Every structure is written in C-alpha cells, then in structure tokens.
Coordinates of C-alpha atoms in Angstrom, one line a residue:
Chain A
M15 CA 0.9 -40.0 -35.3
P16 CA 1.6 -43.2 -33.5
T17 CA -1.3 -44.1 -31.3
T18 CA 0.3 -47.1 -29.8
L19 CA 1.9 -46.9 -26.4
N20 CA 5.6 -46.0 -26.6
L21 CA 7.1 -47.6 -23.5
T22 CA 10.7 -46.5 -23.9
A23 CA 9.7 -43.0 -24.6
L24 CA 7.3 -43.0 -21.7
S25 CA 9.8 -44.3 -19.2
V26 CA 12.3 -41.6 -20.1
F27 CA 9.6 -39.0 -19.9
I28 CA 8.5 -40.1 -16.5
G29 CA 12.1 -40.3 -15.2
F30 CA 12.7 -36.6 -16.1
F31 CA 9.4 -35.6 -14.8
A32 CA 10.2 -37.2 -11.4
L33 CA 13.5 -35.4 -11.4
V34 CA 12.0 -31.9 -11.8
T35 CA 9.3 -32.8 -9.2
V36 CA 12.0 -33.5 -6.6
L37 CA 13.8 -30.2 -7.7
G38 CA 10.5 -28.3 -7.2
F39 CA 10.3 -29.3 -3.6
V40 CA 14.0 -29.0 -2.8
A41 CA 13.9 -25.4 -4.2
A42 CA 12.0 -24.2 -1.1
R43 CA 15.3 -24.5 0.8
W44 CA 17.4 -22.8 -1.9
K45 CA 18.8 -19.3 -1.2
S46 CA 16.6 -19.6 1.9
G47 CA 14.2 -16.9 2.8
D48 CA 11.1 -16.4 4.9
L49 CA 8.5 -17.9 2.5
S50 CA 5.7 -16.5 4.5
Q51 CA 6.6 -13.1 3.0
L52 CA 5.1 -12.3 -0.4
H53 CA 8.3 -10.8 -1.9
E54 CA 10.2 -14.0 -0.9
W55 CA 7.5 -16.5 -2.1
G56 CA 6.5 -14.4 -5.2
L57 CA 9.8 -12.8 -6.3
G58 CA 12.3 -15.3 -4.9
G59 CA 13.6 -12.5 -2.6
R60 CA 14.6 -10.3 -5.5
Q61 CA 18.1 -11.8 -5.5
F62 CA 18.6 -13.8 -8.7
G63 CA 21.9 -13.0 -10.4
T64 CA 22.6 -12.9 -14.1
V65 CA 22.9 -16.6 -14.7
I66 CA 19.8 -17.7 -12.7
S67 CA 17.8 -14.8 -14.3
W68 CA 19.0 -15.8 -17.7
F69 CA 17.6 -19.4 -17.2
L70 CA 14.5 -18.1 -15.5
V71 CA 13.4 -15.5 -18.0
G72 CA 14.5 -17.7 -20.9
G73 CA 12.5 -20.5 -19.5
D74 CA 9.6 -18.2 -18.8
F75 CA 9.4 -16.3 -22.1
Y76 CA 10.0 -19.1 -24.6
T77 CA 7.2 -21.4 -23.5
A78 CA 6.1 -25.0 -24.4
Y79 CA 3.3 -23.5 -26.4
T80 CA 5.8 -21.6 -28.5
V81 CA 7.7 -24.8 -29.2
I82 CA 4.4 -26.3 -30.5
A83 CA 2.7 -23.4 -32.0
V84 CA 5.4 -21.6 -33.9
P85 CA 6.5 -24.6 -36.0
A86 CA 2.8 -25.4 -36.5
L87 CA 2.1 -21.9 -38.0
V88 CA 5.2 -22.1 -40.1
Y89 CA 4.1 -25.6 -41.3
A90 CA 0.7 -24.2 -42.2
V91 CA 1.5 -20.8 -43.8
G92 CA 5.3 -20.5 -44.2
A93 CA 7.2 -17.2 -43.8
Y94 CA 4.4 -15.4 -42.1
G95 CA 4.8 -17.7 -39.1
F96 CA 8.3 -16.4 -38.7
F97 CA 7.2 -13.1 -37.3
A98 CA 8.2 -14.7 -33.9
L99 CA 11.8 -14.2 -34.9
P100 CA 11.9 -10.4 -35.4
Y101 CA 9.5 -10.2 -32.4
T102 CA 11.9 -11.9 -30.1
I103 CA 14.8 -9.8 -31.4
I104 CA 13.4 -6.3 -31.2
V105 CA 12.0 -7.1 -27.7
Y106 CA 15.6 -6.8 -26.3
P107 CA 16.5 -3.2 -27.1
F108 CA 13.3 -2.4 -25.4
V109 CA 14.1 -4.6 -22.4
F110 CA 17.6 -3.1 -22.2
A111 CA 16.4 0.5 -22.3
V112 CA 13.2 0.3 -20.2
M113 CA 13.1 -2.6 -17.8
P114 CA 16.2 -1.6 -15.7
R115 CA 14.4 1.7 -15.0
L116 CA 11.2 -0.2 -14.0
W117 CA 13.3 -2.6 -11.8
K118 CA 14.8 0.4 -10.0
A119 CA 11.4 2.1 -9.5
C120 CA 9.9 -1.1 -8.1
K121 CA 12.8 -1.8 -5.8
E122 CA 12.6 1.7 -4.4
G123 CA 8.9 1.5 -3.9
D124 CA 8.9 -2.1 -2.7
H125 CA 6.6 -3.0 -5.6
I126 CA 6.2 -6.6 -6.6
T127 CA 3.8 -6.1 -9.6
A128 CA 3.4 -3.6 -12.4
A129 CA 0.1 -2.5 -10.9
D130 CA 1.9 -1.8 -7.6
F131 CA 4.1 0.6 -9.6
V132 CA 1.2 2.3 -11.2
Q133 CA -0.5 2.7 -7.9
G134 CA 2.7 4.1 -6.4
V135 CA 2.9 6.8 -9.1
Y136 CA -0.8 7.8 -9.4
G137 CA -2.3 6.7 -6.1
G138 CA -5.9 5.6 -6.0
K139 CA -6.9 2.0 -6.2
W140 CA -9.2 1.6 -9.1
F141 CA -6.8 2.1 -12.0
A142 CA -4.2 -0.1 -10.4
A143 CA -7.0 -2.7 -10.0
A144 CA -7.8 -2.3 -13.7
I145 CA -4.1 -2.9 -14.6
A146 CA -4.0 -5.9 -12.3
L147 CA -7.2 -7.4 -13.7
T148 CA -5.9 -6.9 -17.3
G149 CA -2.8 -8.9 -16.3
I150 CA -4.7 -11.7 -14.7
V151 CA -7.2 -12.1 -17.5
A152 CA -4.5 -12.0 -20.1
T153 CA -2.5 -14.6 -18.3
M154 CA -5.2 -17.2 -17.6
P155 CA -5.6 -18.4 -21.2
Y156 CA -1.8 -18.3 -21.5
I157 CA -1.5 -20.9 -18.7
A158 CA -4.2 -22.9 -20.4
L159 CA -2.1 -23.0 -23.6
Q160 CA 0.9 -24.4 -21.7
L161 CA -1.4 -27.3 -20.8
V162 CA -2.3 -27.7 -24.4
G163 CA 1.5 -28.0 -25.2
M164 CA 1.8 -30.6 -22.5
Q165 CA -1.3 -32.5 -23.8
V166 CA 0.1 -32.6 -27.3
V167 CA 3.3 -34.3 -26.2
I168 CA 1.6 -36.7 -23.8
K169 CA -0.7 -37.7 -26.6
S170 CA 2.2 -38.3 -29.0
M171 CA 3.5 -41.0 -26.7
G172 CA 0.3 -42.9 -27.2
I173 CA -1.6 -41.9 -24.0
S174 CA -5.0 -40.5 -24.3
G175 CA -7.3 -39.0 -21.8
E176 CA -6.9 -36.2 -19.3
V177 CA -5.6 -38.1 -16.3
P178 CA -1.8 -37.6 -16.9
L179 CA -2.4 -33.9 -17.5
V180 CA -4.3 -33.6 -14.2
I181 CA -1.5 -35.5 -12.3
A182 CA 1.2 -33.3 -13.9
F183 CA -0.7 -30.2 -12.9
L184 CA -1.4 -31.3 -9.4
I185 CA 2.3 -31.9 -8.9
L186 CA 3.1 -28.5 -10.3
A187 CA 0.5 -26.8 -8.1
V188 CA 1.8 -28.4 -4.9
Y189 CA 5.5 -27.5 -5.3
T190 CA 4.7 -24.0 -6.6
Y191 CA 2.5 -23.6 -3.4
A192 CA 5.4 -24.7 -1.3
S193 CA 8.4 -23.1 -3.0
G194 CA 7.1 -20.1 -4.9
L195 CA 9.3 -18.6 -7.6
R196 CA 12.3 -20.6 -6.4
A197 CA 10.7 -23.8 -7.9
P198 CA 10.5 -22.7 -11.5
A199 CA 13.8 -20.9 -11.2
M200 CA 15.5 -24.2 -10.3
I201 CA 13.6 -26.2 -12.8
A202 CA 14.3 -23.7 -15.6
F203 CA 17.9 -24.9 -15.5
V204 CA 16.9 -28.4 -16.4
K205 CA 14.2 -27.3 -18.9
D206 CA 16.5 -24.9 -20.8
I207 CA 19.4 -27.4 -21.1
M208 CA 17.0 -30.2 -22.3
I209 CA 15.4 -27.9 -24.9
Y210 CA 18.9 -26.8 -26.1
I211 CA 19.9 -30.5 -26.5
V212 CA 16.7 -31.4 -28.3
V213 CA 16.9 -28.5 -30.7
I214 CA 20.6 -28.8 -31.5
A215 CA 20.1 -32.5 -32.1
A216 CA 17.1 -31.8 -34.3
I217 CA 18.8 -29.1 -36.4
C218 CA 22.0 -31.2 -36.8
L219 CA 20.4 -34.6 -37.5
I220 CA 17.2 -33.9 -39.3
P221 CA 18.5 -31.9 -42.3
S222 CA 21.1 -34.6 -43.0
K223 CA 18.3 -37.1 -43.1
L224 CA 16.4 -34.8 -45.5
G225 CA 19.3 -33.8 -47.8
G226 CA 20.4 -30.5 -46.2
Y227 CA 18.8 -27.2 -45.6
S228 CA 18.5 -26.2 -49.3
S229 CA 16.4 -29.2 -50.0
V230 CA 14.3 -28.5 -46.9
F231 CA 13.5 -25.0 -48.2
T232 CA 13.0 -26.3 -51.7
A233 CA 10.5 -28.9 -50.4
A234 CA 8.7 -26.2 -48.5
D235 CA 8.6 -23.9 -51.5
H236 CA 7.0 -26.6 -53.7
F237 CA 4.6 -27.4 -51.0
F238 CA 3.4 -23.8 -50.6
T239 CA 3.3 -23.2 -54.4
A240 CA 1.0 -26.2 -54.6
K241 CA -1.0 -25.1 -51.6
G242 CA -1.5 -21.5 -52.9
G243 CA -3.1 -18.6 -51.0
A244 CA -1.2 -16.3 -48.7
T245 CA 1.6 -18.9 -48.0
G246 CA 5.2 -19.3 -49.2
I247 CA 8.7 -19.3 -48.0
I248 CA 8.9 -15.5 -48.4
L249 CA 6.1 -13.0 -47.7
K250 CA 3.6 -11.6 -50.2
P251 CA 3.8 -7.8 -50.3
S252 CA 0.3 -7.7 -48.9
Q253 CA 1.6 -9.4 -45.7
F254 CA 4.3 -6.8 -45.0
T255 CA 2.4 -4.5 -42.6
A256 CA 0.8 -7.5 -40.8
Y257 CA 4.2 -9.2 -40.3
A258 CA 5.8 -6.0 -39.0
T259 CA 3.0 -4.9 -36.7
L260 CA 2.6 -8.4 -35.3
A261 CA 6.3 -8.4 -34.5
L262 CA 6.3 -4.9 -33.0
G263 CA 3.1 -5.3 -31.0
S264 CA 4.1 -8.7 -29.6
A265 CA 7.5 -7.2 -28.6
L266 CA 5.9 -4.3 -26.8
A267 CA 3.4 -6.6 -25.1
A268 CA 5.9 -9.3 -24.1
F269 CA 7.3 -7.8 -20.9
M270 CA 4.0 -6.3 -19.8
Y271 CA 2.7 -9.8 -18.9
P272 CA 2.8 -10.7 -15.2
H273 CA 5.1 -13.7 -15.7
T274 CA 7.8 -11.8 -17.6
M275 CA 7.4 -8.9 -15.2
T276 CA 7.9 -11.3 -12.3
G277 CA 11.0 -12.7 -14.0
V278 CA 12.5 -9.2 -14.4
L279 CA 11.6 -8.0 -10.9
S280 CA 13.1 -11.1 -9.3
S281 CA 16.6 -10.0 -10.7
A282 CA 19.2 -8.9 -8.1
S283 CA 19.8 -5.5 -9.8
A284 CA 19.1 -3.2 -12.7
N285 CA 22.4 -4.3 -14.1
T286 CA 21.4 -7.9 -14.1
V287 CA 18.4 -6.9 -16.3
R288 CA 20.7 -5.1 -18.7
K289 CA 23.2 -8.0 -19.0
N290 CA 20.3 -10.4 -19.6
A291 CA 19.0 -8.3 -22.4
I292 CA 22.4 -8.9 -24.0
F293 CA 22.5 -12.6 -23.5
L294 CA 18.8 -13.6 -23.8
P295 CA 18.8 -13.4 -27.6
A296 CA 20.6 -16.8 -27.5
Y297 CA 17.1 -18.2 -26.9
T298 CA 15.9 -16.3 -30.0
L299 CA 18.3 -18.3 -32.2
L300 CA 16.9 -21.4 -30.6
L301 CA 13.3 -20.2 -31.4
G302 CA 14.2 -19.5 -35.0
L303 CA 15.6 -23.0 -35.4
I304 CA 12.5 -24.5 -33.7
A305 CA 10.4 -22.6 -36.2
L306 CA 12.3 -24.3 -39.0
L307 CA 11.0 -27.6 -37.7
G308 CA 7.8 -26.7 -39.5
Y309 CA 9.6 -26.8 -42.9
M310 CA 11.5 -30.0 -41.9
A311 CA 8.1 -31.6 -41.2
I312 CA 7.1 -30.7 -44.7
A313 CA 10.3 -32.0 -46.2
A314 CA 9.9 -35.2 -44.2
G315 CA 6.4 -35.7 -45.6
V316 CA 4.8 -35.5 -42.1
K317 CA 1.0 -35.4 -42.4
V318 CA -1.0 -34.3 -39.3
S319 CA -4.7 -33.7 -38.8
T320 CA -4.0 -30.9 -36.3
N321 CA -1.2 -28.6 -37.1
S322 CA 0.0 -28.5 -33.4
D323 CA 0.9 -32.2 -33.7
V324 CA 3.6 -31.4 -36.2
V325 CA 6.6 -31.3 -33.9
P326 CA 5.9 -34.5 -32.0
A327 CA 5.0 -36.2 -35.3
L328 CA 8.3 -35.1 -36.8
F329 CA 10.3 -36.4 -33.9
A330 CA 8.4 -39.7 -33.8
T331 CA 9.2 -40.1 -37.5
L332 CA 12.9 -39.4 -37.3
F333 CA 14.2 -40.1 -33.8
P334 CA 14.7 -43.3 -31.7
S335 CA 12.1 -43.9 -29.0
W336 CA 14.3 -42.9 -26.0
F337 CA 15.0 -39.5 -27.7
V338 CA 11.3 -39.0 -28.4
G339 CA 10.7 -39.5 -24.7
F340 CA 13.5 -37.0 -23.9
A341 CA 12.1 -34.4 -26.3
A342 CA 8.6 -34.9 -24.9
A343 CA 9.9 -34.4 -21.4
A344 CA 11.7 -31.3 -22.5
I345 CA 8.5 -29.8 -24.0
A346 CA 6.4 -30.8 -21.0
I347 CA 8.8 -29.3 -18.5
S348 CA 8.9 -26.2 -20.8
A349 CA 5.2 -26.0 -19.9
L350 CA 5.7 -26.3 -16.2
V351 CA 8.2 -23.4 -15.8
P352 CA 6.1 -20.7 -17.4
A353 CA 2.8 -22.1 -16.0
A354 CA 4.3 -21.8 -12.5
I355 CA 5.6 -18.3 -13.0
M356 CA 2.3 -17.2 -14.7
S357 CA 0.3 -18.4 -11.7
I358 CA 2.7 -16.7 -9.3
G359 CA 2.5 -13.5 -11.3
A360 CA -1.3 -13.6 -11.4
A361 CA -1.4 -14.5 -7.7
N362 CA 0.8 -11.5 -6.8
L363 CA -1.5 -9.2 -8.8
F364 CA -4.7 -10.5 -7.2
T365 CA -3.3 -10.4 -3.7
R366 CA -1.6 -7.1 -3.9
N367 CA -3.8 -5.1 -6.2
L368 CA -7.3 -6.5 -5.9
W369 CA -7.7 -8.2 -2.5
K370 CA -5.6 -5.9 -0.3
P371 CA -6.9 -2.5 -1.6
L372 CA -10.5 -3.5 -2.3
I373 CA -11.3 -6.0 0.3
Q374 CA -8.9 -6.2 3.2
P375 CA -6.7 -3.1 3.4
N376 CA -5.0 -4.0 6.8
I377 CA -4.0 -7.5 5.8
A378 CA -0.9 -8.8 7.7
P379 CA 2.1 -9.5 5.5
A380 CA 2.1 -13.2 6.3
R381 CA -1.6 -13.5 5.6
E382 CA -0.9 -11.7 2.2
A383 CA 1.6 -14.4 1.2
A384 CA -0.8 -17.2 2.3
N385 CA -3.5 -15.6 0.2
A386 CA -1.2 -15.5 -2.8
K387 CA -0.3 -19.2 -2.4
L388 CA -4.0 -20.1 -2.4
V389 CA -4.7 -17.9 -5.4
S390 CA -1.8 -19.5 -7.4
L391 CA -3.7 -22.9 -6.8
A392 CA -7.0 -21.4 -7.9
V393 CA -5.5 -19.9 -11.1
K394 CA -4.0 -23.2 -12.1
F395 CA -7.1 -25.1 -11.3
G396 CA -9.1 -22.6 -13.4
A397 CA -6.7 -23.2 -16.4
L398 CA -7.1 -27.0 -16.0
V399 CA -10.9 -26.8 -15.9
F400 CA -10.7 -24.5 -19.0
I401 CA -8.7 -27.0 -21.0
I402 CA -10.6 -30.1 -19.9
F403 CA -14.1 -28.7 -20.5
L404 CA -13.8 -26.1 -23.2
P405 CA -12.5 -26.5 -26.8
T406 CA -8.8 -25.7 -27.2
Q407 CA -9.7 -23.1 -29.8
F408 CA -11.4 -21.1 -27.1
A409 CA -8.1 -20.8 -25.1
I410 CA -6.2 -19.9 -28.3
D411 CA -8.7 -17.1 -29.1
L412 CA -8.6 -15.8 -25.6
Q413 CA -4.9 -15.8 -25.5
L414 CA -4.9 -13.7 -28.6
L415 CA -7.3 -11.2 -27.0
G416 CA -5.0 -11.3 -24.0
G417 CA -2.1 -10.0 -26.1
V418 CA -4.3 -7.1 -27.3
W419 CA -5.4 -6.4 -23.7
I420 CA -2.0 -6.6 -22.0
L421 CA -0.7 -4.1 -24.6
Q422 CA -3.2 -1.6 -23.3
T423 CA -1.3 -1.4 -20.0
F424 CA 1.8 -0.2 -21.8
P425 CA 1.3 3.6 -21.6
A426 CA 0.5 3.5 -17.8
I427 CA 3.6 1.4 -17.1
V428 CA 6.2 2.5 -19.6
F429 CA 5.4 6.2 -20.1
S430 CA 5.1 6.7 -16.4
L431 CA 8.8 5.9 -16.1
Y432 CA 9.7 8.9 -18.2
T433 CA 7.1 11.5 -17.5
R434 CA 4.9 12.8 -14.8
G435 CA 2.9 14.7 -17.3
L436 CA 0.2 12.1 -17.7
K437 CA -3.0 12.3 -15.7
L438 CA -4.8 9.5 -14.0
P439 CA -8.2 10.0 -15.6
A440 CA -6.5 10.3 -19.0
L441 CA -4.7 7.0 -18.6
F442 CA -7.8 5.4 -17.3
L443 CA -9.9 6.6 -20.3
G444 CA -7.1 5.7 -22.7
W445 CA -7.0 2.2 -21.3
I446 CA -10.8 1.9 -21.6
A447 CA -10.6 3.2 -25.2
G448 CA -7.8 0.8 -26.1
M449 CA -9.6 -2.2 -24.5
G450 CA -12.8 -1.3 -26.3
V451 CA -11.3 -0.8 -29.7
G452 CA -9.1 -3.8 -29.5
T453 CA -11.8 -6.2 -28.3
T454 CA -14.4 -4.8 -30.9
L455 CA -12.0 -5.1 -33.8
A456 CA -10.9 -8.6 -32.8
I457 CA -14.5 -9.8 -32.5
M458 CA -15.3 -8.2 -35.9
Q459 CA -12.5 -10.3 -37.4
N460 CA -13.7 -13.5 -35.8
L461 CA -10.8 -13.4 -33.3
K462 CA -8.1 -13.1 -35.9
P463 CA -5.2 -10.8 -34.9
V464 CA -5.2 -8.6 -37.9
Y465 CA -7.5 -5.8 -39.1
V466 CA -7.2 -4.2 -42.5
L467 CA -6.8 -0.4 -42.5
H468 CA -7.4 1.7 -45.6
F469 CA -5.2 4.7 -46.4
A470 CA -5.4 6.6 -49.7
G471 CA -6.9 3.7 -51.6
A472 CA -4.3 1.2 -50.4
A473 CA -5.0 -1.6 -47.8
Y474 CA -2.8 -2.2 -44.8
P475 CA -3.5 -5.2 -42.6
C476 CA -2.3 -4.4 -39.1
Y477 CA -2.1 -6.2 -35.7
I478 CA -5.2 -5.1 -33.7
G479 CA -3.1 -4.7 -30.6
I480 CA -1.1 -1.9 -32.2
I481 CA -4.2 -0.2 -33.6
A482 CA -5.8 -0.2 -30.1
L483 CA -2.5 1.0 -28.5
V484 CA -2.4 4.0 -30.9
V485 CA -6.0 4.9 -29.9
N486 CA -5.1 4.4 -26.2
I487 CA -2.0 6.7 -26.5
V488 CA -3.8 9.4 -28.4
V489 CA -6.7 9.5 -25.9
T490 CA -4.2 9.4 -23.0
V491 CA -2.0 12.2 -24.3
V492 CA -4.8 14.5 -25.6
L493 CA -6.8 14.2 -22.3
S494 CA -3.6 14.8 -20.3
L495 CA -3.2 18.0 -22.1
V496 CA -6.8 19.1 -22.0
L497 CA -7.8 18.1 -18.5
P498 CA -7.3 20.7 -15.7
A499 CA -4.4 20.1 -13.3
K500 CA -5.4 18.0 -10.2
K501 CA -6.7 20.1 -7.4
A502 CA -4.0 19.6 -4.8
Chain B
M21 CA 38.1 2.0 -20.9
P22 CA 38.1 5.1 -23.1
N23 CA 38.8 8.5 -21.5
D24 CA 35.9 10.6 -20.6
D25 CA 36.5 13.0 -23.5
T26 CA 36.6 10.3 -26.1
R27 CA 33.4 8.7 -24.8
P28 CA 30.6 9.0 -27.3
S29 CA 27.7 11.0 -26.0
G30 CA 25.0 8.8 -24.5
L31 CA 22.3 9.8 -26.8
G32 CA 24.2 9.2 -30.0
V33 CA 25.1 5.6 -29.1
K34 CA 21.6 5.0 -27.7
L35 CA 20.2 5.7 -31.1
L36 CA 21.8 2.4 -32.1
L37 CA 19.0 0.8 -30.2
L38 CA 16.6 1.8 -33.0
L39 CA 18.7 -0.1 -35.7
P40 CA 17.1 -3.5 -35.1
Y41 CA 13.6 -2.0 -35.4
V42 CA 14.4 -0.3 -38.7
A43 CA 16.3 -3.4 -40.1
L44 CA 13.5 -5.9 -39.2
L45 CA 10.3 -3.9 -39.5
W46 CA 10.9 -2.6 -43.0
L47 CA 10.2 -5.8 -45.0
P48 CA 11.4 -4.6 -48.5
F49 CA 14.9 -4.8 -47.0
Y50 CA 14.9 -8.6 -46.8
N51 CA 11.8 -10.3 -48.3
N52 CA 13.9 -12.1 -50.9
V53 CA 15.2 -15.6 -51.6
Q54 CA 18.4 -14.3 -53.2
P55 CA 21.2 -14.4 -52.2
P56 CA 21.0 -17.7 -50.2
L57 CA 23.6 -18.7 -47.6
F58 CA 24.3 -22.3 -46.5
G59 CA 21.0 -23.3 -48.1
F60 CA 19.1 -20.6 -46.2
P61 CA 17.1 -18.1 -48.4
F62 CA 18.1 -14.4 -47.6
F63 CA 14.8 -13.8 -45.7
Y64 CA 15.9 -16.4 -43.1
W65 CA 19.6 -15.8 -42.7
Y66 CA 19.2 -12.0 -42.6
Q67 CA 16.8 -12.3 -39.7
F68 CA 19.0 -14.9 -37.9
L69 CA 22.0 -12.5 -38.4
W70 CA 20.1 -9.8 -36.5
V71 CA 20.1 -11.9 -33.4
P72 CA 23.9 -11.6 -32.7
L73 CA 23.9 -8.1 -34.2
T74 CA 21.3 -7.0 -31.7
S75 CA 23.3 -8.6 -28.8
L76 CA 26.4 -6.8 -30.1
I77 CA 24.7 -3.4 -30.2
L78 CA 23.4 -3.9 -26.6
Y79 CA 26.9 -4.9 -25.5
V80 CA 28.5 -1.9 -27.1
I81 CA 26.0 0.4 -25.4
Y82 CA 26.4 -1.5 -22.1
R83 CA 30.2 -0.9 -22.2
W84 CA 30.4 2.6 -23.5
V85 CA 27.4 4.4 -22.1
R86 CA 26.6 4.7 -18.3

C-alpha cells in the first residue's frame, strides 16, 4: 500500500465528491413534491419509473462494502467467496414473484415500510414494532460497513485519520436531510456509471497485464494449493451445503432489509418492480467480475496486511494515478448511496412503527416527516461513532448477525402476502424462536455464519440464518394450526 | 402476442422460476474446473451464464404470463 499522499488521485477524488454533493442538494427540487410529507421525503413520492429504479436499487443493493469485501474474501479463500454470485442471481426470481405483490399491498394500504404492512394485516402494534426494530438493528451495522468501505479507499490515497470520513458523512447527512430519497436516487446515476467504467476498465486491462484469464486462474490455483486448508479455485465437497445455504439465505434476506424495501416501494408501479427484476442482474455480472479482482490481485502479486485493502492495492499497482482517484471516488460514492437509503429506511421504520404507535399516536403528518429527518441524522451519526470508536470487526460481526435477524422477518412479510391462515401470536413466537436460535448459534460459533448440522453420521455445514428461519417457520405454522381462532 | 388458447398456463411457466435455484444450489452440477471457456474454469463460467439465463427466464414469464 502506498502511504504517501497521491495528489493527482486526491484531486480527481475530491472533484467527483464535490459533483455528487451538488447533485444531492439539487435533488430536493427534482420531480418536486411536498418534502414535509413522509412518503415524499422517505419514498420519493412513490413515482420512480423503470430506469430510475434500476439505478436506485442497483446502487442500493450492490454497496461499497460489497466492492471491497467480496474480492477480499475471494482473495483469502477462493471459490467459497463466490457465493455472492449465485446469491445475487437467485434473488431475482424471488423479487419478480413476490415484491410486486408487496408493492401493491403497500400502495393500497398507504404503507411505507414492511412493518406498516405487517401492522396493516394483523393489527396490534407490538409485533409491527418488533419487525421495525429488527430492521433498524440489522441496518445500523450495515451503514457502519459502508463507512469502512469509504475509509479503505481514503486510506489508499495516502490520507490517514478520521477527519475526511467525518466530513464526507456530514455532507451526506445534510443533503439526505434536505432531499430525502431523491438525493441517493440522483447520485445513484453517477455512482453506477462510474462503477461500471472502473470495473470494465479493470477486467479489460488487468488480465492483459497479467497474461490473460487462464494465467490469473492458474496463479490463484497455485496460490491456494500452497496455502492449503479450505481454499481453492473450486469448492471442497465439505463446503457445498455452506455455499448453497449462504447463497439462498442471503437471497431471501436481501429484500427484507429496510433499504432494499425502500428502493422497491419507491417504484411507480408493480410492473416497474417486475421489469427491474429482469434488468437488475446486469449488476450481478458486474459483481462477479468485481469478485475476480481477488484473483487478479493474487496473480499481480499484491500483498496486503488487511484483506479489505486488496482492491485499492491492486488498482494502485496497475493503474495511473488519475484513474486510482476515479476508482476511489466511485467506491466512496458507492458508499454514500446505500448509506443514505439505509438511514432513510431506518428513519421511516422508527417514525412510523415505533414513535407514532408507541409514543405519539396522534402525530401530525408534517411532524412525522420532520421526525424522520432527525432520525436519519441520528442513525448516521450512530454509525459514524461506531466506526470511529469501536473495532471494525465489531461492525462486521454485527452485520452478520443482522443478516440472520432480518431473515426472521421473512415469514411475517412474505407468507402474509399469500395466506391469511397465520396467527399473530404464532408469528410473534416464531420470530422470537428464530431470533433466539440464530443469535445463540452465531455466538456459539464465535460469530461465524455457518453451523455444522449432523444427519445420519454425515456433517452438513449450514448458514445459521437458514437454520433459524426453518425453526421460525415450523413454530409459526404449527402454532397457527394449534392455537384457537381469534375471538372476534 | 399468442392467442389465448395457445398461452401456456400460468403455473407451468411460473415453475421456470425454480430453475435457477436448482441449477445453482446443487453444487455437484458445476463444481469442476473442466471444461474451461475463455480461460474461465467451468465453476465460474457456468455461474456467470446463469445471470443472462435468469434474466431470460424472467423476461419469458413477463411476456407470456399475466
């Protein structure tokens, strides 16, 4: 890693950062709406067509942390790190089949969060509050990890310390406060185009410098053979169930998060959601190519002390300074878009499903939007404090638990779209069981995502989120059958 | 557009949605180096191939069912 200041890279970086800052404020006037209403501030007025939604959801779902962490995992363990690819493929048949239905239900009920929808179906306030709280807690460390992504690229340009991170986040906080979801929607255009340019340049130029893709894979193969253990350019049979359940569990969890949910609900119609399920896989191709950067780093002989430095280190080795700055800006802006949408999604949940029902039931709509704006600031500030004062590993561990937790909202949200046969106490107890089992297993594994199940003498490592979801579903279904019908 | 009577039944076509899950979650299908394509071991190009295939399946369902 270069630790000297790279002025060319830094100037390019600051230039692009200034551009998106201006865009963030201009966005308040875009497709103008009354930003003192929560559905305008927090869902962009539910009017984004196919193209805007494509950029928005793409910019939201494929985050800066992904760009840093996926190649880092591939660099460290090889094929196993590729589960992100099947994950981001099989998520789309699910989005295509389920999310348009959810969009319709939310439009009809004027719901702006998943917890709103659950409240609309089952009534009461405590279970909806539990769903909202799950979403908020799962999202907080995710925002923190976007900061980690930004920190990594800022560091790669030779700047140390937390000041640039604080400045970047202050700017983000202010324009999200002013413009709501319109800001990340507009910035997502810039972010996505920049990331496409960086990745296409990387996959065209880097292999030619390293002797083509076959030598990249050969170098990775030799590297992992020497390294040993559960690594390699294909999987060990003992990794099959872990790979498959991680892909499936991540895919089922992906659109339960408040930020992806917000992206879907801000679409103009159910049909927009369907069309986006068809076209969003373009980003998955990009993600697969980004993952390969891990192997290219191996082939280029890049050595890093922290795996997450691998992408910036690879770029610094092979690209001219100005392009290193461009790539760093692309990754940093990739952190801004999801961080903004995550904080908006969490703010919507807090305001709608915790504050309003539990503390101030007769809150005026304008006051509600004002509350959400303040909460979006608090959420981002929390994430910033988290990253500055606690070890990064803590955020990574919590984000992992967050994935396990958010998956436990799946039965309440998805099954309720198809059946009215589930009962509220059953769903609540199922959620509690899933949260309990998932958290316990994760802690038993020292916060690793996989737990080994034994069947008939054979061992099957499985993603803990899936194990907990199965427990959750069994409890929910059995209790729904056993419990007496609600006294009406 | 096909006539109503030549339209595949919704359910039959919607079962296509399950194909990517089967193809990608059953690892013995593709956990091989051979045969490579453009320098990519089978494990990689097979998974990459399922990206456009999945889009295609969704497009087919979008056009013919509804």
